[in-house]
mmCIF file of C-alpha atoms in Angstrom:
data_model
loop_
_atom_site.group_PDB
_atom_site.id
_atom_site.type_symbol
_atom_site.label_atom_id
_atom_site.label_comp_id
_atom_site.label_asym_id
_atom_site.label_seq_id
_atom_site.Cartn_x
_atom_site.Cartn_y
_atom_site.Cartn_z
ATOM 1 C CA UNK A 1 27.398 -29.179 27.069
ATOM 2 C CA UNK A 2 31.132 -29.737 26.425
ATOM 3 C CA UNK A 3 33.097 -26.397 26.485
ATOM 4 C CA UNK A 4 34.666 -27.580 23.177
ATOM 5 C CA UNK A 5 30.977 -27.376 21.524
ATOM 6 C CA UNK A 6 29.948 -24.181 23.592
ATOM 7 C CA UNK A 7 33.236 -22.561 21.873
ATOM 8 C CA UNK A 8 32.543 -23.872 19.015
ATOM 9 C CA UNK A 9 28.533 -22.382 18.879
ATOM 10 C CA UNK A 10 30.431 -19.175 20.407
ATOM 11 C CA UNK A 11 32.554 -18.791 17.181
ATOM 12 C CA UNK A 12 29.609 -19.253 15.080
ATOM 13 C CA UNK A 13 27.453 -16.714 16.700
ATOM 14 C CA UNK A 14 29.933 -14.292 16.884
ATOM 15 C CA UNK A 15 30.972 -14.240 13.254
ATOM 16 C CA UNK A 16 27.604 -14.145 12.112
ATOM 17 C CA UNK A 17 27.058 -11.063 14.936
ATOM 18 C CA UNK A 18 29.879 -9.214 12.535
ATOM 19 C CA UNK A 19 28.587 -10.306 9.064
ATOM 20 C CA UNK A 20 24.628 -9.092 10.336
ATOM 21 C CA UNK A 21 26.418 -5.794 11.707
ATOM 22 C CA UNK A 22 27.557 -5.331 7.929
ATOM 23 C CA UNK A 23 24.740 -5.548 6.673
ATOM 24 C CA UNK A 24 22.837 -3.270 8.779
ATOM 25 C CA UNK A 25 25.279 -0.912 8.074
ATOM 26 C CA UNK A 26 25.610 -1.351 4.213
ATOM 27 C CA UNK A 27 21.312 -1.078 4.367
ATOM 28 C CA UNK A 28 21.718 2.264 6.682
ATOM 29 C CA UNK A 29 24.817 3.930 4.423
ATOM 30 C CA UNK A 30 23.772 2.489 0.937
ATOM 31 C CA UNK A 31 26.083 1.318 -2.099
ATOM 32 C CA UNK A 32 28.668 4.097 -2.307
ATOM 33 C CA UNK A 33 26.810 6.176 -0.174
ATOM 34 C CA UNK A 34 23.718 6.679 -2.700
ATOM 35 C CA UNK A 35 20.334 5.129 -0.992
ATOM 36 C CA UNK A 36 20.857 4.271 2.168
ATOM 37 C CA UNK A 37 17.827 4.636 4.938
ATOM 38 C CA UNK A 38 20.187 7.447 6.431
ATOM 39 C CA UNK A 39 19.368 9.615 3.730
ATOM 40 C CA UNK A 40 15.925 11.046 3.057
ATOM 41 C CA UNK A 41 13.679 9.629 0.429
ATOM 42 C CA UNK A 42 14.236 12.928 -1.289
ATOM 43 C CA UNK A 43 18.259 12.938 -0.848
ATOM 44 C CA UNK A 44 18.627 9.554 -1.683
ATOM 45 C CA UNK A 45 16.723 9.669 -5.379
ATOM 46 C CA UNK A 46 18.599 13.616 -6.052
ATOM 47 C CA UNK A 47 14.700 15.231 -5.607
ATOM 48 C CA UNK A 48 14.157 18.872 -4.180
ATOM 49 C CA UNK A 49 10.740 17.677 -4.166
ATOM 50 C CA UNK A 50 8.169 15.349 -4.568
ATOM 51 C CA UNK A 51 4.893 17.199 -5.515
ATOM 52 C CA UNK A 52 5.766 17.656 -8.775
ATOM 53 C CA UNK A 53 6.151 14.393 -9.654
ATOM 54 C CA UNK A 54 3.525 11.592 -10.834
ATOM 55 C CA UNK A 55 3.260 8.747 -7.773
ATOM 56 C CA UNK A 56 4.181 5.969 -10.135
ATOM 57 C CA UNK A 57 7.701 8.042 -10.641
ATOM 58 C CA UNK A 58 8.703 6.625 -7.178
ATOM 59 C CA UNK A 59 6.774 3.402 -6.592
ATOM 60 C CA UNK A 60 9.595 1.374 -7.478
ATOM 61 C CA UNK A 61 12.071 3.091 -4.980
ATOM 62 C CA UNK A 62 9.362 3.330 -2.135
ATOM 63 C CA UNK A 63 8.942 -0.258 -3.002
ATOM 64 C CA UNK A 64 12.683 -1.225 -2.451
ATOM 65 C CA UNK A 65 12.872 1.469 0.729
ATOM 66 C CA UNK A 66 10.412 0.000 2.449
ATOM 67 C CA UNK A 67 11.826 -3.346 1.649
ATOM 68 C CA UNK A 68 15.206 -2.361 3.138
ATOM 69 C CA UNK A 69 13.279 -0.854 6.420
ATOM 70 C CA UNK A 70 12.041 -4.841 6.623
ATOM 71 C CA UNK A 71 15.343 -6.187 5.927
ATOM 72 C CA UNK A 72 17.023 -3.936 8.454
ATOM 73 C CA UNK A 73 14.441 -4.640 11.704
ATOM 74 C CA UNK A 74 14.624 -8.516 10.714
ATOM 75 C CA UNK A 75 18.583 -8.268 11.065
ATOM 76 C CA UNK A 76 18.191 -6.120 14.755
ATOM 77 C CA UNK A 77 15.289 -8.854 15.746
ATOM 78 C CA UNK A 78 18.483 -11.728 14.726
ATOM 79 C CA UNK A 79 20.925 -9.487 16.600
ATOM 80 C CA UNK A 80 18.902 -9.732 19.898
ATOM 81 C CA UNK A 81 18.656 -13.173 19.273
ATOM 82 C CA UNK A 82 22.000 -13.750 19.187
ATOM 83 C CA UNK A 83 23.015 -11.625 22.314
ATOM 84 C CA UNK A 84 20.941 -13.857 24.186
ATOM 85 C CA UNK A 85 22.837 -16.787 22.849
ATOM 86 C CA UNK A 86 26.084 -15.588 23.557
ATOM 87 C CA UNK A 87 24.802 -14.225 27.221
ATOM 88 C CA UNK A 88 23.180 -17.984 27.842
ATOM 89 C CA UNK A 89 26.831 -19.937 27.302
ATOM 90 C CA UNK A 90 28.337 -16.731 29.727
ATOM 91 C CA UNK A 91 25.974 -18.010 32.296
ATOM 92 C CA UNK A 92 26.234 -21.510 31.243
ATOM 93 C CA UNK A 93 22.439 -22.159 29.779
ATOM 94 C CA UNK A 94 22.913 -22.330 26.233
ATOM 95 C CA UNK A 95 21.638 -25.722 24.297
ATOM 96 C CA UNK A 96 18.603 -25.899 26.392
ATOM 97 C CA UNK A 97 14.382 -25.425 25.383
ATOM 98 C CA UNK A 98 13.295 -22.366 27.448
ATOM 99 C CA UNK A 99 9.888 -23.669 27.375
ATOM 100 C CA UNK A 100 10.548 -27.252 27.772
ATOM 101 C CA UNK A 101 14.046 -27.200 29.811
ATOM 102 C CA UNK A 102 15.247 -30.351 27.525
ATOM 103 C CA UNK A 103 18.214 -30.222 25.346
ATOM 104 C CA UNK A 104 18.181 -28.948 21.713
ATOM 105 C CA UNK A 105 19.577 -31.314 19.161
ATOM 106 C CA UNK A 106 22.906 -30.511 18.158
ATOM 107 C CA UNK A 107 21.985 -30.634 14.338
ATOM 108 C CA UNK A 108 18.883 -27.884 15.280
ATOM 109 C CA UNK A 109 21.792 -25.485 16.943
ATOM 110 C CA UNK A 110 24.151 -26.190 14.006
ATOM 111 C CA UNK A 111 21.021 -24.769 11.325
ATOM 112 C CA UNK A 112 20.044 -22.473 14.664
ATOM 113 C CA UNK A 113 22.670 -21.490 16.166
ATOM 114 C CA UNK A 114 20.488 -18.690 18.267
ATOM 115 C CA UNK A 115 17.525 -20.416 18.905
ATOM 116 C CA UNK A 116 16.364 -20.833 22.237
ATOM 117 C CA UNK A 117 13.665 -23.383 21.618
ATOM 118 C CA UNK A 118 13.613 -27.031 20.514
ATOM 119 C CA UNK A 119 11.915 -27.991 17.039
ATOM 120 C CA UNK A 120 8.443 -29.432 18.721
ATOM 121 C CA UNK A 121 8.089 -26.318 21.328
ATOM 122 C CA UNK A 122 8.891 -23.905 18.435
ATOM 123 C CA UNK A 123 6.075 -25.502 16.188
ATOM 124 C CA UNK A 124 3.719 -25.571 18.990
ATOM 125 C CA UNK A 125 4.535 -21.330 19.820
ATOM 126 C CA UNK A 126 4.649 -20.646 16.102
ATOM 127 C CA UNK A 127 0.951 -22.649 15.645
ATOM 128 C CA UNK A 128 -0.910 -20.616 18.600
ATOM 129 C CA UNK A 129 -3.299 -18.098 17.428
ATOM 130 C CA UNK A 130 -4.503 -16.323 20.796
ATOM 131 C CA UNK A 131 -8.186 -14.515 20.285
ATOM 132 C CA UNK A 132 -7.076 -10.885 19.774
ATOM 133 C CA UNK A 133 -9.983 -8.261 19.854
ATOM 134 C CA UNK A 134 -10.559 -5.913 17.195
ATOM 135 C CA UNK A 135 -9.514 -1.970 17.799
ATOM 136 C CA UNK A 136 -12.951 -0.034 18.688
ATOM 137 C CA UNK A 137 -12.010 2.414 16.507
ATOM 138 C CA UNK A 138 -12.647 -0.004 13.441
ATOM 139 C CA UNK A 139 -16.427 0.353 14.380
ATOM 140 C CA UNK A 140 -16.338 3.730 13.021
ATOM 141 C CA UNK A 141 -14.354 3.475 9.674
ATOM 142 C CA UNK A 142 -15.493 2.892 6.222
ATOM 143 C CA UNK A 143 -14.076 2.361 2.721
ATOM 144 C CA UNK A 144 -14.162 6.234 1.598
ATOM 145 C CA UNK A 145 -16.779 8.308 0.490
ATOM 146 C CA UNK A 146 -19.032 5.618 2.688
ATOM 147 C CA UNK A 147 -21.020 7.832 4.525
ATOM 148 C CA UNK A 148 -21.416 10.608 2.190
ATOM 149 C CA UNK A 149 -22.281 7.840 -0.475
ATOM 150 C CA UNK A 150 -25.603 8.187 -1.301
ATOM 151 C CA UNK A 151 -26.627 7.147 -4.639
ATOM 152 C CA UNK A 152 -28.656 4.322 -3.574
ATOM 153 C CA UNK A 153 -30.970 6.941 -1.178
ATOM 154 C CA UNK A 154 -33.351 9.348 -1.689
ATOM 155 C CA UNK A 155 -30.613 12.219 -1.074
ATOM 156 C CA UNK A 156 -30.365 14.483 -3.918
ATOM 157 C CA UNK A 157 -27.475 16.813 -2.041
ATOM 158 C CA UNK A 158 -24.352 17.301 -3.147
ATOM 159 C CA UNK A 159 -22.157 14.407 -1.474
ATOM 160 C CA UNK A 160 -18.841 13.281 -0.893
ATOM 161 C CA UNK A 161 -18.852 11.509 -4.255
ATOM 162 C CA UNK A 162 -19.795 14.370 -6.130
ATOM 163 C CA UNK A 163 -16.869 16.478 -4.253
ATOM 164 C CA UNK A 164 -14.484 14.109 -5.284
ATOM 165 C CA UNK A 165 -16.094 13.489 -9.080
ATOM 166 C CA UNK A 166 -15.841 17.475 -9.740
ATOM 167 C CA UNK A 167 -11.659 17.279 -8.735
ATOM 168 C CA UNK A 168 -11.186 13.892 -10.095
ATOM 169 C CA UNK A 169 -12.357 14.978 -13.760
ATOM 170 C CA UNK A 170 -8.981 16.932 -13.990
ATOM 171 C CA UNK A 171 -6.860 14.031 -13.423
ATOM 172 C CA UNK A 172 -5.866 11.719 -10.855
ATOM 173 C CA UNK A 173 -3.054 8.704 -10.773
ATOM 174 C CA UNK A 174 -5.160 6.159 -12.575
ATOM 175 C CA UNK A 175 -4.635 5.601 -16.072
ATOM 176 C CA UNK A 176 -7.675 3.713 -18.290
ATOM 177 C CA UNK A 177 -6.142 0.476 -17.099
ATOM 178 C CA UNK A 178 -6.842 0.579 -13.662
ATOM 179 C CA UNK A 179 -10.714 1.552 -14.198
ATOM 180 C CA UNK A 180 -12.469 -0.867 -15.074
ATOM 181 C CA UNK A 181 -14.945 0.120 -18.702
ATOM 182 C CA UNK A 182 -12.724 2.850 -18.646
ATOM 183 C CA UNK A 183 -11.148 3.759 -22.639
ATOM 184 C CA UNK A 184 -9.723 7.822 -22.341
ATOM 185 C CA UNK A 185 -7.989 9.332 -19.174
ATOM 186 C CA UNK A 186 -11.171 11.426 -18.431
ATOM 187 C CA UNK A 187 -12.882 7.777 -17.688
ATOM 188 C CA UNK A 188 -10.549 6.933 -15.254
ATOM 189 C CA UNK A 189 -12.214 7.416 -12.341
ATOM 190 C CA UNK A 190 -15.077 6.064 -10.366
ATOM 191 C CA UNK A 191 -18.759 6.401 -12.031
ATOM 192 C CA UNK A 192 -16.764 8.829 -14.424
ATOM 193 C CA UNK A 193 -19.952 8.730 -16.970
ATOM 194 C CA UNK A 194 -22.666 9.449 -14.389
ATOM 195 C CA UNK A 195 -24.448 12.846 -15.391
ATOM 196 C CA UNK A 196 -24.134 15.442 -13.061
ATOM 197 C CA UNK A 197 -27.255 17.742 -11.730
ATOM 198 C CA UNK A 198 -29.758 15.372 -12.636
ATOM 199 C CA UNK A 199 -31.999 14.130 -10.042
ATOM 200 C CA UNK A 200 -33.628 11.863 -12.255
ATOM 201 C CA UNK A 201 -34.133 10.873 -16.123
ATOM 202 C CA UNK A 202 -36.105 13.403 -17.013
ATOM 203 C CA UNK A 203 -33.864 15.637 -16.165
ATOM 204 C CA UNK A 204 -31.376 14.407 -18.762
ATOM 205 C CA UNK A 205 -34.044 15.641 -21.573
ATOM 206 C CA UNK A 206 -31.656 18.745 -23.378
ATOM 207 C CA UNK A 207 -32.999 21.889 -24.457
ATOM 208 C CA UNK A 208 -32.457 22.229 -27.904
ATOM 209 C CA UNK A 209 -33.457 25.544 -28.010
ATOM 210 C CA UNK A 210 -35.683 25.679 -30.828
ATOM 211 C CA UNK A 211 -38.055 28.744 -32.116
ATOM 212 C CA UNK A 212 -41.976 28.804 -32.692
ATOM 213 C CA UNK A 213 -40.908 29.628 -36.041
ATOM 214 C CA UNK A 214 -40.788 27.065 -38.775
ATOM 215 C CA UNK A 215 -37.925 26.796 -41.795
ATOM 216 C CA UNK A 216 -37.596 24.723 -44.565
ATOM 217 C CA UNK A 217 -34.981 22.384 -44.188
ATOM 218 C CA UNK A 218 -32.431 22.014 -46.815
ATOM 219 C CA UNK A 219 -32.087 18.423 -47.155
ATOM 220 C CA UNK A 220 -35.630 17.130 -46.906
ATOM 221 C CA UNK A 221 -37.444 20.305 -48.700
ATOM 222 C CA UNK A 222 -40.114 19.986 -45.148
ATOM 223 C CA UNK A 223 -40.864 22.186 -42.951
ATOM 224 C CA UNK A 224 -39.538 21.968 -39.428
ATOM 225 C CA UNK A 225 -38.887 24.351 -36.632
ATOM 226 C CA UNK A 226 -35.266 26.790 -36.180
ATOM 227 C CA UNK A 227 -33.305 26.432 -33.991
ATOM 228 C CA UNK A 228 -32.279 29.910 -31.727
ATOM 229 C CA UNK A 229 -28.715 29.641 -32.715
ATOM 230 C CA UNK A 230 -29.028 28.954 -36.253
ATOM 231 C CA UNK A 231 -28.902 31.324 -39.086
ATOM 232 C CA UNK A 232 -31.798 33.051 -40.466
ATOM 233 C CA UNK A 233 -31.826 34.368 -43.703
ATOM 234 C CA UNK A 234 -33.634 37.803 -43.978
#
């Protein structure tokens, strides 16, 4: 390549080197110096603490952190790439495929100036999909409450779900909207209406409590049994 073109890409690269150094550093420092990823998540929102507050409170802000975080490592990955540029017209082998060896278009280096591959090689690298093997460890996990979930067994022991049921009932971050069936906060949480130390339905039959001895009831004028808690006239 001419050495008016490699000054030419050199310019380019380099200015965009300053203008991606910017805005890594306006990402890191924040607007005015409120926000930024060099501040804590605490420091940067004015919190002592977290606990107190309801998740939803901070969604949006963990939201746009993490966003940053991906902005931020995308600009470092461009920065690399753009080193190497500027190292291959040093040594002379910029404006040439590294898989293929043939020269890259000048239009693809104008849009690119910091690629390193031409358009065909980079579709064929961006379209491979090597076999990757899934961690062991995946054998072993389980969507939660799995293994002490045992509703559909013969188990009658206090499980996991029950555990979680008892500290669920006094509130979690779900609202009535994000249960499905679910119409009042204490609903809003997973098999919220199941009845609890039941085995099975007969055990759901109450003890109303009532006497051997028989009343006459007020409304009817018949006879019918009292109850232990209600009144009895002497």
């Amino acid at each position: 390549m001419e050495q008016v073109k490699l000054n030419h890409y050199q310019k380019i690269l380099i200015d965009e080197k300053k203008r991606i150094i910017q805005q890594i550093k306006q990402i890191e420092d924040g607007v005015k110096g409120y926000g930024g990823l060099n501040k804590s998540f605490l420091d940067s929102v004015g919190e002592l603490s977290g606990y107190d507050n309801h998740p939803a409170d901070h969604g949006d802000i963990t939201f746009e952190r993490g966003k940053d975080i991906a902005l931020r490592d995308n600009y470092r990955l461009l920065l690399d790439l753009i080193d190497d540029a500027l190292e291959k017209i040093d040594n002379g082998t910029y404006g040439y495929c590294d898989r293929c060896g043939k020269e890259i278009p000048e239009e693809r280096l104008e849009a690119f100036p910091y690629t390193t591959m031409c358009k065909g090689c980079k579709e064929t690298w961006e379209n491979y999909d090597p076999p990757r093997e899934r961690p062991v460890e995946e054998e072993f996990l389980s969507s939660p409450y799995n293994r002490t979930f045992t509703d559909d067994t013969e188990n009658v022991a206090f499980d996991g779900e029950d555990a979680w049921q008892k500290v669920a009932r006094y509130g979690t971050s779900n609202t009535p909207q994000d249960v499905p069936g679910a119409i009042t906060s204490d609903d809003a949480f997973y098999d919220a209406d199941e009845r609890h130390g039941e085995v099975d339905w007969g055990d759901g039959i109450e003890d109303t409590g009532f006497t051997e001895e028989f009343i006459e009831d007020v409304h009817t004028g018949n006879p019918r049994r009292r109850s232990r808690g209600e009144y009895r006239e002497e």
